Amino acid sequence: MAILVAAALATPAVAAEELPGWLSYTATPSARVAVPALEQGPAAKADHDDVDTEHIFGFSMGSDIGKKGEIELEIENVGRFGRRFGSYTGVGVLSQFKFTLTDNFRVAPGVSFASTQISSVPGMIDNRRNAIAGASMEFRYKVLDRDEMPFGLTLHAAPGWNRVDELTGFDAQIYGTEFAALMDKELIRGTLFAAFNLWYSGGASRDLANTWSHDSEFAVQGALSYKLNPTLIVGVEARYVRAYEGLGLDRFSGDAVYVGPTFSAHLTEKIGLSGTWSTQVTGQACNDPRHLDLDDFERHQAMLRFNYLF
């Protein structure tokens, strides 16, 4: 009798384990609770945790900031190429150490390097210079977690100081900051991702003649990225940028639309590489009727970013 009772008690558990997924919900009340909980546990969340969206969108950024306690080295190289006439190349290199203090807050001190090569560009003095440019401090706060909310949202702020004008390559004193709202959403679980960013940047600069000037920019950016395999993500990005004189977006100077492909690759478990090449496809300077704004912006902008997770 004892053997029969033990067998009867064991039967429901065995049956629940052997039932196919679509029938498991018709098992005993305890099985109806246990099976969905297992299905939605670590295995279901793995697709989310597998992709860090911060750097899969090119210049645009996702809302992920890493996990508490992580330390990461990032070297971001941004190239700006081409004016309407002459030869123009500007390269800025920003090196940062990122410290994720909590699951929602990260700080990242950084130093920057600038290289400028200008020849026969109207309105600009020929210059060839490489120099340490300045320093910055980045702050990011995650407001909404994309794994738990309909979309992810992170707020970004980065005040900085430069001793070199990265546009011209000449000495200057530049104080500026940038603010951004970084939003992203997983459209297809673990496969297709979308980002939408709003950016503002502004600064005050003093040149060698002790003359102060103020300028600002506003940008709207969007991107789509598709995960081809566990190590490679590719996508496309579009950015609309407006330039102004004055810190408060006071006097409109010109605008530009950039479009280009993006990629993000995991070289190893700790090393990542990402980048983009954007081309100005339309735009116009305020006082120039010609196609494209090549007074405020370059014809091409590119970025190559290296990340190492300690």
PDB file of N, CA and C in Angstrom, residues 112-200:
ATOM      1  N   SER A 112      41.347  64.098 -24.305  1.00  0.00           N
ATOM      2  CA  SER A 112      41.175  64.092 -25.749  1.00  0.00           C
ATOM      3  C   SER A 112      42.437  64.560 -26.466  1.00  0.00           C
ATOM      4  N   PHE A 113      42.592  64.077 -27.674  1.00  0.00           N
ATOM      5  CA  PHE A 113      43.719  64.397 -28.547  1.00  0.00           C
ATOM      6  C   PHE A 113      43.150  64.869 -29.881  1.00  0.00           C
ATOM      7  N   ALA A 114      43.775  65.891 -30.480  1.00  0.00           N
ATOM      8  CA  ALA A 114      43.258  66.439 -31.738  1.00  0.00           C
ATOM      9  C   ALA A 114      44.349  66.488 -32.791  1.00  0.00           C
ATOM     10  N   SER A 115      43.950  66.172 -34.023  1.00  0.00           N
ATOM     11  CA  SER A 115      44.835  66.283 -35.174  1.00  0.00           C
ATOM     12  C   SER A 115      44.089  67.032 -36.275  1.00  0.00           C
ATOM     13  N   THR A 116      44.701  68.101 -36.797  1.00  0.00           N
ATOM     14  CA  THR A 116      44.045  68.926 -37.812  1.00  0.00           C
ATOM     15  C   THR A 116      44.993  69.126 -38.996  1.00  0.00           C
ATOM     16  N   GLN A 117      44.467  68.902 -40.206  1.00  0.00           N
ATOM     17  CA  GLN A 117      45.229  69.090 -41.438  1.00  0.00           C
ATOM     18  C   GLN A 117      44.373  69.933 -42.384  1.00  0.00           C
ATOM     19  N   ILE A 118      44.768  71.209 -42.581  1.00  0.00           N
ATOM     20  CA  ILE A 118      43.979  72.138 -43.393  1.00  0.00           C
ATOM     21  C   ILE A 118      44.867  72.715 -44.483  1.00  0.00           C
ATOM     22  N   SER A 119      44.352  72.695 -45.703  1.00  0.00           N
ATOM     23  CA  SER A 119      45.105  73.258 -46.820  1.00  0.00           C
ATOM     24  C   SER A 119      44.135  73.844 -47.855  1.00  0.00           C
ATOM     25  N   SER A 120      44.290  75.144 -48.128  1.00  0.00           N
ATOM     26  CA  SER A 120      43.546  75.837 -49.199  1.00  0.00           C
ATOM     27  C   SER A 120      42.037  75.784 -49.018  1.00  0.00           C
ATOM     28  N   VAL A 121      41.573  75.832 -47.782  1.00  0.00           N
ATOM     29  CA  VAL A 121      40.137  75.883 -47.506  1.00  0.00           C
ATOM     30  C   VAL A 121      39.741  77.346 -47.335  1.00  0.00           C
ATOM     31  N   PRO A 122      38.826  77.880 -48.153  1.00  0.00           N
ATOM     32  CA  PRO A 122      38.421  79.284 -48.027  1.00  0.00           C
ATOM     33  C   PRO A 122      37.893  79.605 -46.618  1.00  0.00           C
ATOM     34  N   GLY A 123      38.365  80.733 -46.076  1.00  0.00           N
ATOM     35  CA  GLY A 123      37.926  81.155 -44.756  1.00  0.00           C
ATOM     36  C   GLY A 123      38.663  80.502 -43.613  1.00  0.00           C
ATOM     37  N   MET A 124      39.619  79.601 -43.891  1.00  0.00           N
ATOM     38  CA  MET A 124      40.386  78.928 -42.851  1.00  0.00           C
ATOM     39  C   MET A 124      41.875  79.069 -43.140  1.00  0.00           C
ATOM     40  N   ILE A 125      42.679  79.208 -42.086  1.00  0.00           N
ATOM     41  CA  ILE A 125      44.129  79.328 -42.230  1.00  0.00           C
ATOM     42  C   ILE A 125      44.742  77.933 -42.338  1.00  0.00           C
ATOM     43  N   ASP A 126      45.644  77.771 -43.290  1.00  0.00           N
ATOM     44  CA  ASP A 126      46.320  76.484 -43.433  1.00  0.00           C
ATOM     45  C   ASP A 126      47.017  76.108 -42.121  1.00  0.00           C
ATOM     46  N   ASN A 127      46.870  74.857 -41.735  1.00  0.00           N
ATOM     47  CA  ASN A 127      47.436  74.425 -40.457  1.00  0.00           C
ATOM     48  C   ASN A 127      47.604  72.917 -40.451  1.00  0.00           C
ATOM     49  N   ARG A 128      48.686  72.478 -39.867  1.00  0.00           N
ATOM     50  CA  ARG A 128      48.923  71.044 -39.659  1.00  0.00           C
ATOM     51  C   ARG A 128      49.402  70.896 -38.219  1.00  0.00           C
ATOM     52  N   ARG A 129      48.579  70.258 -37.371  1.00  0.00           N
ATOM     53  CA  ARG A 129      48.935  70.208 -35.961  1.00  0.00           C
ATOM     54  C   ARG A 129      48.363  68.977 -35.289  1.00  0.00           C
ATOM     55  N   ASN A 130      49.133  68.416 -34.366  1.00  0.00           N
ATOM     56  CA  ASN A 130      48.699  67.337 -33.489  1.00  0.00           C
ATOM     57  C   ASN A 130      48.954  67.788 -32.054  1.00  0.00           C
ATOM     58  N   ALA A 131      47.960  67.613 -31.177  1.00  0.00           N
ATOM     59  CA  ALA A 131      48.125  68.120 -29.810  1.00  0.00           C
ATOM     60  C   ALA A 131      47.153  67.429 -28.860  1.00  0.00           C
ATOM     61  N   ILE A 132      47.542  67.417 -27.577  1.00  0.00           N
ATOM     62  CA  ILE A 132      46.592  67.032 -26.531  1.00  0.00           C
ATOM     63  C   ILE A 132      45.583  68.161 -26.407  1.00  0.00           C
ATOM     64  N   ALA A 133      44.309  67.846 -26.535  1.00  0.00           N
ATOM     65  CA  ALA A 133      43.293  68.889 -26.671  1.00  0.00           C
ATOM     66  C   ALA A 133      42.681  69.312 -25.352  1.00  0.00           C
ATOM     67  N   GLY A 134      42.261  68.377 -24.495  1.00  0.00           N
ATOM     68  CA  GLY A 134      41.577  68.784 -23.281  1.00  0.00           C
ATOM     69  C   GLY A 134      41.107  67.608 -22.453  1.00  0.00           C
ATOM     70  N   ALA A 135      40.115  67.868 -21.597  1.00  0.00           N
ATOM     71  CA  ALA A 135      39.609  66.851 -20.673  1.00  0.00           C
ATOM     72  C   ALA A 135      38.110  67.017 -20.512  1.00  0.00           C
ATOM     73  N   SER A 136      37.448  65.932 -20.101  1.00  0.00           N
ATOM     74  CA  SER A 136      36.000  65.958 -19.921  1.00  0.00           C
ATOM     75  C   SER A 136      35.594  64.977 -18.824  1.00  0.00           C
ATOM     76  N   MET A 137      34.359  65.107 -18.377  1.00  0.00           N
ATOM     77  CA  MET A 137      33.780  64.179 -17.411  1.00  0.00           C
ATOM     78  C   MET A 137      32.354  63.856 -17.850  1.00  0.00           C
ATOM     79  N   GLU A 138      32.100  62.577 -18.084  1.00  0.00           N
ATOM     80  CA  GLU A 138      30.780  62.149 -18.557  1.00  0.00           C
ATOM     81  C   GLU A 138      29.977  61.528 -17.420  1.00  0.00           C
ATOM     82  N   PHE A 139      28.688  61.865 -17.374  1.00  0.00           N
ATOM     83  CA  PHE A 139      27.760  61.296 -16.405  1.00  0.00           C
ATOM     84  C   PHE A 139      26.578  60.693 -17.158  1.00  0.00           C
ATOM     85  N   ARG A 140      26.185  59.480 -16.753  1.00  0.00           N
ATOM     86  CA  ARG A 140      24.991  58.868 -17.348  1.00  0.00           C
ATOM     87  C   ARG A 140      24.118  58.258 -16.254  1.00  0.00           C
ATOM     88  N   TYR A 141      22.819  58.504 -16.384  1.00  0.00           N
ATOM     89  CA  TYR A 141      21.849  57.969 -15.423  1.00  0.00           C
ATOM     90  C   TYR A 141      20.736  57.265 -16.187  1.00  0.00           C
ATOM     91  N   LYS A 142      20.565  55.980 -15.909  1.00  0.00           N
ATOM     92  CA  LYS A 142      19.529  55.192 -16.580  1.00  0.00           C
ATOM     93  C   LYS A 142      18.198  55.412 -15.867  1.00  0.00           C
ATOM     94  N   VAL A 143      17.248  55.986 -16.583  1.00  0.00           N
ATOM     95  CA  VAL A 143      15.925  56.278 -16.021  1.00  0.00           C
ATOM     96  C   VAL A 143      14.982  55.093 -16.195  1.00  0.00           C
ATOM     97  N   LEU A 144      15.004  54.492 -17.396  1.00  0.00           N
ATOM     98  CA  LEU A 144      14.141  53.350 -17.705  1.00  0.00           C
ATOM     99  C   LEU A 144      14.996  52.204 -18.223  1.00  0.00           C
ATOM    100  N   ASP A 145      14.778  51.015 -17.682  1.00  0.00           N
ATOM    101  CA  ASP A 145      15.486  49.817 -18.122  1.00  0.00           C
ATOM    102  C   ASP A 145      14.688  49.164 -19.251  1.00  0.00           C
ATOM    103  N   ARG A 146      15.303  48.970 -20.405  1.00  0.00           N
ATOM    104  CA  ARG A 146      14.583  48.431 -21.564  1.00  0.00           C
ATOM    105  C   ARG A 146      14.118  46.993 -21.352  1.00  0.00           C
ATOM    106  N   ASP A 147      14.738  46.257 -20.405  1.00  0.00           N
ATOM    107  CA  ASP A 147      14.307  44.890 -20.124  1.00  0.00           C
ATOM    108  C   ASP A 147      13.021  44.841 -19.317  1.00  0.00           C
ATOM    109  N   GLU A 148      12.707  45.944 -18.640  1.00  0.00           N
ATOM    110  CA  GLU A 148      11.544  45.963 -17.758  1.00  0.00           C
ATOM    111  C   GLU A 148      10.457  46.938 -18.208  1.00  0.00           C
ATOM    112  N   MET A 149      10.798  47.907 -19.037  1.00  0.00           N
ATOM    113  CA  MET A 149       9.866  48.926 -19.501  1.00  0.00           C
ATOM    114  C   MET A 149       9.686  48.816 -21.015  1.00  0.00           C
ATOM    115  N   PRO A 150       8.704  49.526 -21.598  1.00  0.00           N
ATOM    116  CA  PRO A 150       8.498  49.454 -23.050  1.00  0.00           C
ATOM    117  C   PRO A 150       9.715  49.904 -23.860  1.00  0.00           C
ATOM    118  N   PHE A 151      10.543  50.786 -23.308  1.00  0.00           N
ATOM    119  CA  PHE A 151      11.768  51.207 -23.979  1.00  0.00           C
ATOM    120  C   PHE A 151      12.773  51.651 -22.922  1.00  0.00           C
ATOM    121  N   GLY A 152      14.040  51.758 -23.325  1.00  0.00           N
ATOM    122  CA  GLY A 152      15.076  52.204 -22.411  1.00  0.00           C
ATOM    123  C   GLY A 152      15.317  53.691 -22.555  1.00  0.00           C
ATOM    124  N   LEU A 153      15.670  54.360 -21.452  1.00  0.00           N
ATOM    125  CA  LEU A 153      15.957  55.794 -21.472  1.00  0.00           C
ATOM    126  C   LEU A 153      17.103  56.083 -20.518  1.00  0.00           C
ATOM    127  N   THR A 154      18.140  56.715 -21.028  1.00  0.00           N
ATOM    128  CA  THR A 154      19.282  57.144 -20.220  1.00  0.00           C
ATOM    129  C   THR A 154      19.570  58.611 -20.508  1.00  0.00           C
ATOM    130  N   LEU A 155      19.838  59.368 -19.444  1.00  0.00           N
ATOM    131  CA  LEU A 155      20.189  60.781 -19.574  1.00  0.00           C
ATOM    132  C   LEU A 155      21.705  60.923 -19.519  1.00  0.00           C
ATOM    133  N   HIS A 156      22.236  61.781 -20.381  1.00  0.00           N
ATOM    134  CA  HIS A 156      23.688  61.940 -20.550  1.00  0.00           C
ATOM    135  C   HIS A 156      24.065  63.406 -20.381  1.00  0.00           C
ATOM    136  N   ALA A 157      25.161  63.656 -19.659  1.00  0.00           N
ATOM    137  CA  ALA A 157      25.726  64.996 -19.540  1.00  0.00           C
ATOM    138  C   ALA A 157      27.242  64.880 -19.532  1.00  0.00           C
ATOM    139  N   ALA A 158      27.917  65.805 -20.252  1.00  0.00           N
ATOM    140  CA  ALA A 158      29.375  65.713 -20.353  1.00  0.00           C
ATOM    141  C   ALA A 158      29.987  67.106 -20.481  1.00  0.00           C
ATOM    142  N   PRO A 159      30.308  67.750 -19.360  1.00  0.00           N
ATOM    143  CA  PRO A 159      31.043  69.020 -19.418  1.00  0.00           C
ATOM    144  C   PRO A 159      32.504  68.771 -19.780  1.00  0.00           C
ATOM    145  N   GLY A 160      33.126  69.764 -20.436  1.00  0.00           N
ATOM    146  CA  GLY A 160      34.512  69.578 -20.838  1.00  0.00           C
ATOM    147  C   GLY A 160      35.250  70.885 -21.040  1.00  0.00           C
ATOM    148  N   TRP A 161      36.566  70.778 -21.144  1.00  0.00           N
ATOM    149  CA  TRP A 161      37.442  71.926 -21.394  1.00  0.00           C
ATOM    150  C   TRP A 161      38.467  71.526 -22.447  1.00  0.00           C
ATOM    151  N   ASN A 162      38.693  72.435 -23.399  1.00  0.00           N
ATOM    152  CA  ASN A 162      39.688  72.198 -24.449  1.00  0.00           C
ATOM    153  C   ASN A 162      40.647  73.371 -24.529  1.00  0.00           C
ATOM    154  N   ARG A 163      41.904  73.056 -24.791  1.00  0.00           N
ATOM    155  CA  ARG A 163      42.928  74.083 -24.994  1.00  0.00           C
ATOM    156  C   ARG A 163      43.277  74.245 -26.472  1.00  0.00           C
ATOM    157  N   VAL A 164      42.650  73.435 -27.325  1.00  0.00           N
ATOM    158  CA  VAL A 164      42.867  73.486 -28.763  1.00  0.00           C
ATOM    159  C   VAL A 164      41.521  73.463 -29.466  1.00  0.00           C
ATOM    160  N   ASP A 165      41.347  74.333 -30.445  1.00  0.00           N
ATOM    161  CA  ASP A 165      40.137  74.326 -31.264  1.00  0.00           C
ATOM    162  C   ASP A 165      40.254  73.165 -32.254  1.00  0.00           C
ATOM    163  N   GLU A 166      39.444  72.128 -32.074  1.00  0.00           N
ATOM    164  CA  GLU A 166      39.552  70.952 -32.940  1.00  0.00           C
ATOM    165  C   GLU A 166      39.175  71.256 -34.386  1.00  0.00           C
ATOM    166  N   LEU A 167      38.422  72.331 -34.611  1.00  0.00           N
ATOM    167  CA  LEU A 167      38.037  72.704 -35.975  1.00  0.00           C
ATOM    168  C   LEU A 167      39.212  73.305 -36.733  1.00  0.00           C
ATOM    169  N   THR A 168      39.944  74.233 -36.105  1.00  0.00           N
ATOM    170  CA  THR A 168      41.021  74.952 -36.787  1.00  0.00           C
ATOM    171  C   THR A 168      42.407  74.448 -36.414  1.00  0.00           C
ATOM    172  N   GLY A 169      42.551  73.815 -35.244  1.00  0.00           N
ATOM    173  CA  GLY A 169      43.845  73.345 -34.786  1.00  0.00           C
ATOM    174  C   GLY A 169      44.647  74.372 -34.030  1.00  0.00           C
ATOM    175  N   PHE A 170      44.122  75.586 -33.847  1.00  0.00           N
ATOM    176  CA  PHE A 170      44.858  76.637 -33.152  1.00  0.00           C
ATOM    177  C   PHE A 170      44.508  76.656 -31.665  1.00  0.00           C
ATOM    178  N   ASP A 171      45.403  77.278 -30.873  1.00  0.00           N
ATOM    179  CA  ASP A 171      45.172  77.375 -29.435  1.00  0.00           C
ATOM    180  C   ASP A 171      43.916  78.194 -29.143  1.00  0.00           C
ATOM    181  N   ALA A 172      43.212  77.776 -28.105  1.00  0.00           N
ATOM    182  CA  ALA A 172      42.006  78.477 -27.667  1.00  0.00           C
ATOM    183  C   ALA A 172      41.658  77.991 -26.270  1.00  0.00           C
ATOM    184  N   GLN A 173      40.777  78.710 -25.624  1.00  0.00           N
ATOM    185  CA  GLN A 173      40.217  78.269 -24.348  1.00  0.00           C
ATOM    186  C   GLN A 173      38.731  78.019 -24.583  1.00  0.00           C
ATOM    187  N   ILE A 174      38.319  76.763 -24.496  1.00  0.00           N
ATOM    188  CA  ILE A 174      36.939  76.391 -24.840  1.00  0.00           C
ATOM    189  C   ILE A 174      36.310  75.676 -23.654  1.00  0.00           C
ATOM    190  N   TYR A 175      35.165  76.177 -23.232  1.00  0.00           N
ATOM    191  CA  TYR A 175      34.409  75.569 -22.148  1.00  0.00           C
ATOM    192  C   TYR A 175      33.032  75.191 -22.698  1.00  0.00           C
ATOM    193  N   GLY A 176      32.686  73.937 -22.584  1.00  0.00           N
ATOM    194  CA  GLY A 176      31.420  73.514 -23.167  1.00  0.00           C
ATOM    195  C   GLY A 176      30.837  72.321 -22.456  1.00  0.00           C
ATOM    196  N   THR A 177      29.654  71.950 -22.892  1.00  0.00           N
ATOM    197  CA  THR A 177      28.986  70.775 -22.335  1.00  0.00           C
ATOM    198  C   THR A 177      28.010  70.229 -23.365  1.00  0.00           C
ATOM    199  N   GLU A 178      27.593  69.000 -23.150  1.00  0.00           N
ATOM    200  CA  GLU A 178      26.567  68.399 -23.997  1.00  0.00           C
ATOM    201  C   GLU A 178      25.600  67.624 -23.128  1.00  0.00           C
ATOM    202  N   PHE A 179      24.337  67.616 -23.576  1.00  0.00           N
ATOM    203  CA  PHE A 179      23.281  66.884 -22.894  1.00  0.00           C
ATOM    204  C   PHE A 179      22.557  66.034 -23.930  1.00  0.00           C
ATOM    205  N   ALA A 180      22.072  64.869 -23.491  1.00  0.00           N
ATOM    206  CA  ALA A 180      21.368  63.993 -24.431  1.00  0.00           C
ATOM    207  C   ALA A 180      20.357  63.119 -23.708  1.00  0.00           C
ATOM    208  N   ALA A 181      19.303  62.771 -24.431  1.00  0.00           N
ATOM    209  CA  ALA A 181      18.351  61.749 -24.005  1.00  0.00           C
ATOM    210  C   ALA A 181      18.518  60.579 -24.959  1.00  0.00           C
ATOM    211  N   LEU A 182      18.938  59.422 -24.424  1.00  0.00           N
ATOM    212  CA  LEU A 182      19.255  58.244 -25.227  1.00  0.00           C
ATOM    213  C   LEU A 182      18.168  57.201 -25.029  1.00  0.00           C
ATOM    214  N   MET A 183      17.431  56.905 -26.084  1.00  0.00           N
ATOM    215  CA  MET A 183      16.327  55.949 -26.015  1.00  0.00           C
ATOM    216  C   MET A 183      16.556  54.798 -26.976  1.00  0.00           C
ATOM    217  N   ASP A 184      16.164  53.591 -26.569  1.00  0.00           N
ATOM    218  CA  ASP A 184      16.262  52.441 -27.461  1.00  0.00           C
ATOM    219  C   ASP A 184      15.161  51.438 -27.145  1.00  0.00           C
ATOM    220  N   LYS A 185      14.937  50.544 -28.103  1.00  0.00           N
ATOM    221  CA  LYS A 185      13.895  49.531 -27.955  1.00  0.00           C
ATOM    222  C   LYS A 185      14.289  48.288 -28.737  1.00  0.00           C
ATOM    223  N   GLU A 186      13.977  47.130 -28.168  1.00  0.00           N
ATOM    224  CA  GLU A 186      14.230  45.843 -28.822  1.00  0.00           C
ATOM    225  C   GLU A 186      12.992  45.487 -29.639  1.00  0.00           C
ATOM    226  N   LEU A 187      13.063  45.646 -30.962  1.00  0.00           N
ATOM    227  CA  LEU A 187      11.900  45.413 -31.819  1.00  0.00           C
ATOM    228  C   LEU A 187      11.641  43.922 -32.028  1.00  0.00           C
ATOM    229  N   ILE A 188      12.698  43.150 -32.220  1.00  0.00           N
ATOM    230  CA  ILE A 188      12.616  41.689 -32.303  1.00  0.00           C
ATOM    231  C   ILE A 188      13.604  41.140 -31.289  1.00  0.00           C
ATOM    232  N   ARG A 189      13.125  40.314 -30.381  1.00  0.00           N
ATOM    233  CA  ARG A 189      13.928  39.873 -29.251  1.00  0.00           C
ATOM    234  C   ARG A 189      15.289  39.327 -29.685  1.00  0.00           C
ATOM    235  N   GLY A 190      16.330  39.971 -29.170  1.00  0.00           N
ATOM    236  CA  GLY A 190      17.679  39.506 -29.433  1.00  0.00           C
ATOM    237  C   GLY A 190      18.168  39.670 -30.856  1.00  0.00           C
ATOM    238  N   THR A 191      17.394  40.362 -31.728  1.00  0.00           N
ATOM    239  CA  THR A 191      17.759  40.413 -33.143  1.00  0.00           C
ATOM    240  C   THR A 191      17.761  41.825 -33.720  1.00  0.00           C
ATOM    241  N   LEU A 192      16.662  42.561 -33.558  1.00  0.00           N
ATOM    242  CA  LEU A 192      16.527  43.882 -34.179  1.00  0.00           C
ATOM    243  C   LEU A 192      16.327  44.939 -33.102  1.00  0.00           C
ATOM    244  N   PHE A 193      17.158  45.997 -33.171  1.00  0.00           N
ATOM    245  CA  PHE A 193      17.160  47.040 -32.155  1.00  0.00           C
ATOM    246  C   PHE A 193      17.014  48.404 -32.822  1.00  0.00           C
ATOM    247  N   ALA A 194      16.362  49.330 -32.127  1.00  0.00           N
ATOM    248  CA  ALA A 194      16.179  50.691 -32.628  1.00  0.00           C
ATOM    249  C   ALA A 194      16.613  51.683 -31.566  1.00  0.00           C
ATOM    250  N   ALA A 195      17.153  52.820 -32.023  1.00  0.00           N
ATOM    251  CA  ALA A 195      17.571  53.879 -31.099  1.00  0.00           C
ATOM    252  C   ALA A 195      17.059  55.215 -31.593  1.00  0.00           C
ATOM    253  N   PHE A 196      16.766  56.105 -30.632  1.00  0.00           N
ATOM    254  CA  PHE A 196      16.358  57.479 -30.937  1.00  0.00           C
ATOM    255  C   PHE A 196      17.027  58.384 -29.916  1.00  0.00           C
ATOM    256  N   ASN A 197      17.780  59.380 -30.395  1.00  0.00           N
ATOM    257  CA  ASN A 197      18.531  60.280 -29.511  1.00  0.00           C
ATOM    258  C   ASN A 197      18.169  61.732 -29.767  1.00  0.00           C
ATOM    259  N   LEU A 198      18.186  62.527 -28.701  1.00  0.00           N
ATOM    260  CA  LEU A 198      18.132  63.978 -28.784  1.00  0.00           C
ATOM    261  C   LEU A 198      19.403  64.522 -28.140  1.00  0.00           C
ATOM    262  N   TRP A 199      20.135  65.371 -28.867  1.00  0.00           N
ATOM    263  CA  TRP A 199      21.412  65.899 -28.384  1.00  0.00           C
ATOM    264  C   TRP A 199      21.415  67.423 -28.432  1.00  0.00           C
ATOM    265  N   TYR A 200      22.020  68.014 -27.389  1.00  0.00           N
ATOM    266  CA  TYR A 200      22.312  69.451 -27.380  1.00  0.00           C
ATOM    267  C   TYR A 200      23.760  69.619 -26.934  1.00  0.00           C
TER     268      TYR A 200
END
